[in-house]
Backbone as numpy.savetxt, mean C-alpha at the origin, in Angstrom:
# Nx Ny Nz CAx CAy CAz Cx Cy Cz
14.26 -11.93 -10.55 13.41 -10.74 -10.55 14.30 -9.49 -10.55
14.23 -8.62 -10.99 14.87 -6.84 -11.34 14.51 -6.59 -10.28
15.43 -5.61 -9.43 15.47 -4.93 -8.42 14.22 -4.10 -8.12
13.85 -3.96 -6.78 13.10 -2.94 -6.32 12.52 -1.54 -7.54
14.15 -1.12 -7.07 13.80 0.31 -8.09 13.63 0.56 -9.35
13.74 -0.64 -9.85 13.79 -0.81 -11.33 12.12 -0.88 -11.97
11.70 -2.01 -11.24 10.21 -2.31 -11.36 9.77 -1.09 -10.74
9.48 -0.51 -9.99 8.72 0.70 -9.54 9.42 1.85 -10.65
10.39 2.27 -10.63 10.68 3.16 -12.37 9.68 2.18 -13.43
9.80 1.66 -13.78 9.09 0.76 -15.01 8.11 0.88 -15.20
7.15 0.91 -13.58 5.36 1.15 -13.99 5.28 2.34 -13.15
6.58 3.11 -13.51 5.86 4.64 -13.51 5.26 5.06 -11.92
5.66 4.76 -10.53 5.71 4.93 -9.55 6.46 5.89 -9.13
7.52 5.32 -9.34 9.03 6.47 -8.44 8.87 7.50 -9.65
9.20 8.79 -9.70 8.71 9.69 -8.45 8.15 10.04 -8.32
7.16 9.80 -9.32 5.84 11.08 -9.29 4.89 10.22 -7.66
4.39 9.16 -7.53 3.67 8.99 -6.71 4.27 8.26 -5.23
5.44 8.12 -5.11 6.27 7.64 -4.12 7.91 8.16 -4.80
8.61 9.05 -3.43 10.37 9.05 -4.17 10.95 8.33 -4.24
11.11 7.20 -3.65 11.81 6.40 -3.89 11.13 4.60 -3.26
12.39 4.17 -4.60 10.93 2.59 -3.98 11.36 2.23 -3.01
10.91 1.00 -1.58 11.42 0.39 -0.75 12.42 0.03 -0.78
12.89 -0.62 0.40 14.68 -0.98 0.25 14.09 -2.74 0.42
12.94 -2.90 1.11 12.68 -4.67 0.54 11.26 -4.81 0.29
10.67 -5.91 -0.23 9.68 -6.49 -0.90 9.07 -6.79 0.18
7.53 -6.51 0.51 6.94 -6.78 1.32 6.26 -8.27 0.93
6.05 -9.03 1.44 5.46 -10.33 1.50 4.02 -10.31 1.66
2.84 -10.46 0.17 2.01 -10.38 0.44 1.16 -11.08 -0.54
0.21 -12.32 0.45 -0.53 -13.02 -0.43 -2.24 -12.58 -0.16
-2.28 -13.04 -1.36 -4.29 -12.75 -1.38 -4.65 -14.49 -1.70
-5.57 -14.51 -1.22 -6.55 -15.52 -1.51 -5.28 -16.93 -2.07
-4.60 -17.21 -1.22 -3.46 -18.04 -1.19 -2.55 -17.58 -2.24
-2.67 -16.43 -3.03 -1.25 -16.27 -3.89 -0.19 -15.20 -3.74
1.07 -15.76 -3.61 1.78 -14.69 -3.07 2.35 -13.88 -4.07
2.12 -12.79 -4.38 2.48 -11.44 -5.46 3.88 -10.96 -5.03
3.69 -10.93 -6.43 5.42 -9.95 -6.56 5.25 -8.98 -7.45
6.37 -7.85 -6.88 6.08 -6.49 -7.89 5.70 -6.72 -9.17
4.52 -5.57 -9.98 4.42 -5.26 -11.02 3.47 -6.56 -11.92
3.08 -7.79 -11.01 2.32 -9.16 -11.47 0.74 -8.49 -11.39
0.47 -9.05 -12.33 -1.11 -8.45 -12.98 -2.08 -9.68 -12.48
-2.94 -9.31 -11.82 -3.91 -10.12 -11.11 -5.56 -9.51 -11.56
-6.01 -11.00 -11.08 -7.34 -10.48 -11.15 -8.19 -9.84 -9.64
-9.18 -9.27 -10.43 -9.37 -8.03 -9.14 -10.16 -9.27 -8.12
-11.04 -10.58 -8.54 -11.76 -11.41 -7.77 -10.62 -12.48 -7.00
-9.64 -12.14 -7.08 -8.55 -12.35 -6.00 -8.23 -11.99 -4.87
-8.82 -10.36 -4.95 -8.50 -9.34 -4.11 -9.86 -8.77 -3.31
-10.42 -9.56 -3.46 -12.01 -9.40 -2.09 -11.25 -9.01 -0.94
-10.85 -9.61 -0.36 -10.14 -9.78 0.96 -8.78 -9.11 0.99
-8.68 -8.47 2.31 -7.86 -8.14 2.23 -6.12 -9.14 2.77
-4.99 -8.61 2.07 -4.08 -9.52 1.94 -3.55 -9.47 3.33
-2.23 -11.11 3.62 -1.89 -11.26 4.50 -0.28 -10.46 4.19
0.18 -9.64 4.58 1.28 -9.26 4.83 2.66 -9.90 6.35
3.77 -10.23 5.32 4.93 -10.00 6.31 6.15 -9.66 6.27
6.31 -9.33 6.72 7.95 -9.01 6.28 9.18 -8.95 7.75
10.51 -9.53 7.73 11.50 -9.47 8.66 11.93 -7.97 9.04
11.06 -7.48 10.23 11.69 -6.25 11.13 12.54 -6.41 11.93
12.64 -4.70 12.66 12.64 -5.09 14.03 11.58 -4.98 15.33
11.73 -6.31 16.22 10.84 -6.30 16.73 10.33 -5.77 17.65
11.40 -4.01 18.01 10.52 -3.37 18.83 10.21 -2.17 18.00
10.38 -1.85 16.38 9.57 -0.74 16.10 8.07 -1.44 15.85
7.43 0.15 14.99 5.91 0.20 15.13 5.85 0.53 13.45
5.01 0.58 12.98 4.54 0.15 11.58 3.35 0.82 10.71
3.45 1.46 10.12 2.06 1.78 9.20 1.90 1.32 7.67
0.70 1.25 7.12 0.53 0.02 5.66 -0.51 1.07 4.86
0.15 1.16 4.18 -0.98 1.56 3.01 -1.01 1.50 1.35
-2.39 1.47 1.04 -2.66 0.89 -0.08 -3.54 1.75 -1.10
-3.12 1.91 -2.02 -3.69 3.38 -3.24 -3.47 2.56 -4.56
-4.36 3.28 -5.17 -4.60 3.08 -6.70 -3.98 4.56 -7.12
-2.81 4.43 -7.78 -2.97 5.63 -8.34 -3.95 5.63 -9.89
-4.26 5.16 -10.02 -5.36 5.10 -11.94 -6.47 5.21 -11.80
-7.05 5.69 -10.47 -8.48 5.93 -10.14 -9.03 7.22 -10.80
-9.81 7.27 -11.87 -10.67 6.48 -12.46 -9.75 5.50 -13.17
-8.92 6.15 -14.47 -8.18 5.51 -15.25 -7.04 5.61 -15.26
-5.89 5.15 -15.68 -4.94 5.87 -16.03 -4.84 7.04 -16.84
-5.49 7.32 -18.03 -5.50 8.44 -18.82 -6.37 9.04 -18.25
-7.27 9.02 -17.21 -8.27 9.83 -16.32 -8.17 9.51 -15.05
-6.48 9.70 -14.28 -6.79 9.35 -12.65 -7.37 11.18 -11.57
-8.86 11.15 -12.31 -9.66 11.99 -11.43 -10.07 11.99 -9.86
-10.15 10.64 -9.88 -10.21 10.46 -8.47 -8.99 9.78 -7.62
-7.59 9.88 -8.51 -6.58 9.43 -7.39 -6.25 10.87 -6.72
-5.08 10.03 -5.89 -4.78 8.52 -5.45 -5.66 8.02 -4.37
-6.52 6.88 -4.87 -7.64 5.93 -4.34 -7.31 5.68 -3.20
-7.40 5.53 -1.97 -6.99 5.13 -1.03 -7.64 3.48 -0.36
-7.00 2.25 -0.71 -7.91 1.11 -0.39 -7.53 0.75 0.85
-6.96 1.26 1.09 -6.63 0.72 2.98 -5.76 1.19 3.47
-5.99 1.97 5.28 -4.60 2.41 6.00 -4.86 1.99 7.23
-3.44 1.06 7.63 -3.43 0.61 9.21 -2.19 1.97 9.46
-2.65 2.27 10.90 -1.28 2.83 11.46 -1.06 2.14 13.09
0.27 2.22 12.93 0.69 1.60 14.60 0.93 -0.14 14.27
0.90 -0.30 13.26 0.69 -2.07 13.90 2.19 -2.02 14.36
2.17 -3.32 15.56 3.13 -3.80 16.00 4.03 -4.46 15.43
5.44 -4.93 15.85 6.16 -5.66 14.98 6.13 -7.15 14.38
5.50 -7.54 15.89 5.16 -8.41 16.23 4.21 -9.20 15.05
3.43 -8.22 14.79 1.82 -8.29 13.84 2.59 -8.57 11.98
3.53 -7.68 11.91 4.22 -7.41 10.99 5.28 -8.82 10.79
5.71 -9.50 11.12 6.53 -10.85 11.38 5.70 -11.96 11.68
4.25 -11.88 12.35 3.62 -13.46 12.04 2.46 -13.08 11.50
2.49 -11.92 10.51 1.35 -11.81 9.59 0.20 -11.42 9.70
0.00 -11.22 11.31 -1.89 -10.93 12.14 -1.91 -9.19 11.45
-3.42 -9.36 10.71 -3.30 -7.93 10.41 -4.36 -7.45 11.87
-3.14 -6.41 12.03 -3.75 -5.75 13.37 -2.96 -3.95 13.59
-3.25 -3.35 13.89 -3.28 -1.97 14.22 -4.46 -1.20 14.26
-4.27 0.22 13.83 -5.50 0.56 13.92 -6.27 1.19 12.50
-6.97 0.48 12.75 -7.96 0.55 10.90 -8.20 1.88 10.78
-7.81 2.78 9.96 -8.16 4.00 9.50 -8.89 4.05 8.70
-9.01 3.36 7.85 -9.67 3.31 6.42 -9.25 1.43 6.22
-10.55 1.05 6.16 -10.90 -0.62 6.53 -10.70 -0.71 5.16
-10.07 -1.67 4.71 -9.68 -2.62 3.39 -11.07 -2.55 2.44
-10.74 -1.92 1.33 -11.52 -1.29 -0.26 -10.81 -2.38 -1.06
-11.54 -3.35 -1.36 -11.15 -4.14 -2.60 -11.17 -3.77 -3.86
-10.20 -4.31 -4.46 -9.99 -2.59 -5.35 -11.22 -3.34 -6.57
-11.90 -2.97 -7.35 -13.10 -2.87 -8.58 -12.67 -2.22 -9.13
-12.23 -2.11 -10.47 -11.88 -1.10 -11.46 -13.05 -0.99 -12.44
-13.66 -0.07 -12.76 -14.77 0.02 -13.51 -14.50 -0.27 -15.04
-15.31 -1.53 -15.88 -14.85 -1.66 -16.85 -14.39 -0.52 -17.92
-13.53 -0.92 -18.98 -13.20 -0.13 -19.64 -12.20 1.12 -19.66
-11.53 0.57 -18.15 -10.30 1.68 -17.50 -9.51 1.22 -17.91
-9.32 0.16 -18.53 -7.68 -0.45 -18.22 -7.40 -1.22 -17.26
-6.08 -1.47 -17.02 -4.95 -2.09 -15.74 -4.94 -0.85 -14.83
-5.58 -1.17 -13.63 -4.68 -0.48 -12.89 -3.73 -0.27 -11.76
-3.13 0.18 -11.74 -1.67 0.10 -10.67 -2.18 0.00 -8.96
-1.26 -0.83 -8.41 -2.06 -0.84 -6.78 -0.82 -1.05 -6.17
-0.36 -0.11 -5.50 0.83 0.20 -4.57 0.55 -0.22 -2.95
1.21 -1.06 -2.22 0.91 -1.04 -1.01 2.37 -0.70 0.07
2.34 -0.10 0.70 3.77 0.38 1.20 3.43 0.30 2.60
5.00 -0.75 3.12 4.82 -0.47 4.93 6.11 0.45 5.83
5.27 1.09 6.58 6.36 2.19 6.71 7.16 1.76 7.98
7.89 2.06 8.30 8.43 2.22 10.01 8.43 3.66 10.55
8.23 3.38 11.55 8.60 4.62 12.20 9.27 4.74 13.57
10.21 3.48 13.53 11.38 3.19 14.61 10.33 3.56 16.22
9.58 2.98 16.26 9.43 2.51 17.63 8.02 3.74 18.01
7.78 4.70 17.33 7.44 5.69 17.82 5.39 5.53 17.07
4.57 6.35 17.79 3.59 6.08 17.45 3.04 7.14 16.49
1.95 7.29 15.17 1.63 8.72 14.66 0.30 8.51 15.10
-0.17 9.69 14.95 -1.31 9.96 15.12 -2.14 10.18 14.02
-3.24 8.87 13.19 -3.88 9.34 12.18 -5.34 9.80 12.50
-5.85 10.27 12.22 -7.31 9.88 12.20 -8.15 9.43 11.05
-9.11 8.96 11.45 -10.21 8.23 10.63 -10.18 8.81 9.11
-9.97 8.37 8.75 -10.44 8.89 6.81 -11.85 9.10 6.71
-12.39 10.15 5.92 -13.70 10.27 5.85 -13.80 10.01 4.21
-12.66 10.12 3.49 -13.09 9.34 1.77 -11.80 8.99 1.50
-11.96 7.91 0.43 -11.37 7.58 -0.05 -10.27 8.06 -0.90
-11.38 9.28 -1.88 -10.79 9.60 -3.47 -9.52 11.45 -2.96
-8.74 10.91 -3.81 -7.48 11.89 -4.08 -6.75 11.92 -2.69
-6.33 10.84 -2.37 -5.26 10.44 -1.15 -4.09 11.10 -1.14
-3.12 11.41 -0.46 -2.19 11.67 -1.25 -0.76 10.75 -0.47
-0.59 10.12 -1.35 0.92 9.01 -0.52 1.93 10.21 0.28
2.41 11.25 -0.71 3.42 11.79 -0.66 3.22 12.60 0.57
1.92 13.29 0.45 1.82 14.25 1.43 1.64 13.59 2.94
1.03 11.93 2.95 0.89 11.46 4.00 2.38 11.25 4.74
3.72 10.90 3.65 4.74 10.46 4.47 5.52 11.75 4.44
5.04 13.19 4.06 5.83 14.16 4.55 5.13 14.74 5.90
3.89 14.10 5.97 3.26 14.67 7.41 3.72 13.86 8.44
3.73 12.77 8.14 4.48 11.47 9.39 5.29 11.43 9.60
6.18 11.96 8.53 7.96 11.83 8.56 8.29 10.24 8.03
7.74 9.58 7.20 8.07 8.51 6.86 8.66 8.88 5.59
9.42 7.12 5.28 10.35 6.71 3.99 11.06 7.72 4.34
């Protein structure tokens, strides 16, 4: 598989909607299949939301989130960046044997792309924030999220 940054340059991620890609691959299966960057799935895979894990450390704290940037379309993302799910705080603990647990900000949006959009892109990113807790509150919508502005308000990536 091509590096991190390569695949996120490739489908057009880094920089406009994240600066730079992760430094590792988060571990994440849906409906028993485990995905890897940039793999094209079907959306009746993705009812549920996925099991994530990945090797931390086990006394920081953790936030996850998940956007469409092509909401509506790609040649019409009017309503990005989509926001399909944000935990903040999960533990490390949660993050290493996979329990999705923190605190639900915005409860898991299976992503539906309305026919006739295209493919569209679904970014999920887990942050650290070395031990320390943020403070989100509740999302009241979904549409025009913004990744960038969320991890310059948190101080994440």
């Amino acid at each position: 598989m091509a590096n991190l940054a390569s695949i996120f340059a490739e489908h057009e991620l880094t920089p406009n909607i994240i600066p730079n890609a992760p430094a590792q691959v988060l571990n994440c299966t849906w409906d028993g299949i485990q995905v890897q960057p940039g793999q094209t799935m079907s959306a009746r895979n993705l009812k549920n939301a996925p099991r994530f894990t990945l090797k931390v450390d086990p006394e920081s704290t953790f936030s996850l989130v998940m956007i469409d940037p092509d909401n509506l379309s790609r040649k019409n993302p009017s309503v990005a960046e989509w926001l399909h799910w944000l935990v903040a705080n999960i533990p490390a603990s949660n993050v290493i044997e996979g329990i999705n647990g923190g605190q639900h900000q915005m409860a898991y949006g299976s992503p539906g792309p309305q026919p006739r959009t295209g493919l569209h892109r679904y970014l999920i990113v887990l942050f650290e924030h070395q031990g320390r807790r943020i403070q989100v509150p509740k999302m009241d919508s979904r549409a025009k999220f913004s990744l960038k502005k969320f991890m310059e308000k948190h101080n994440l990536g």
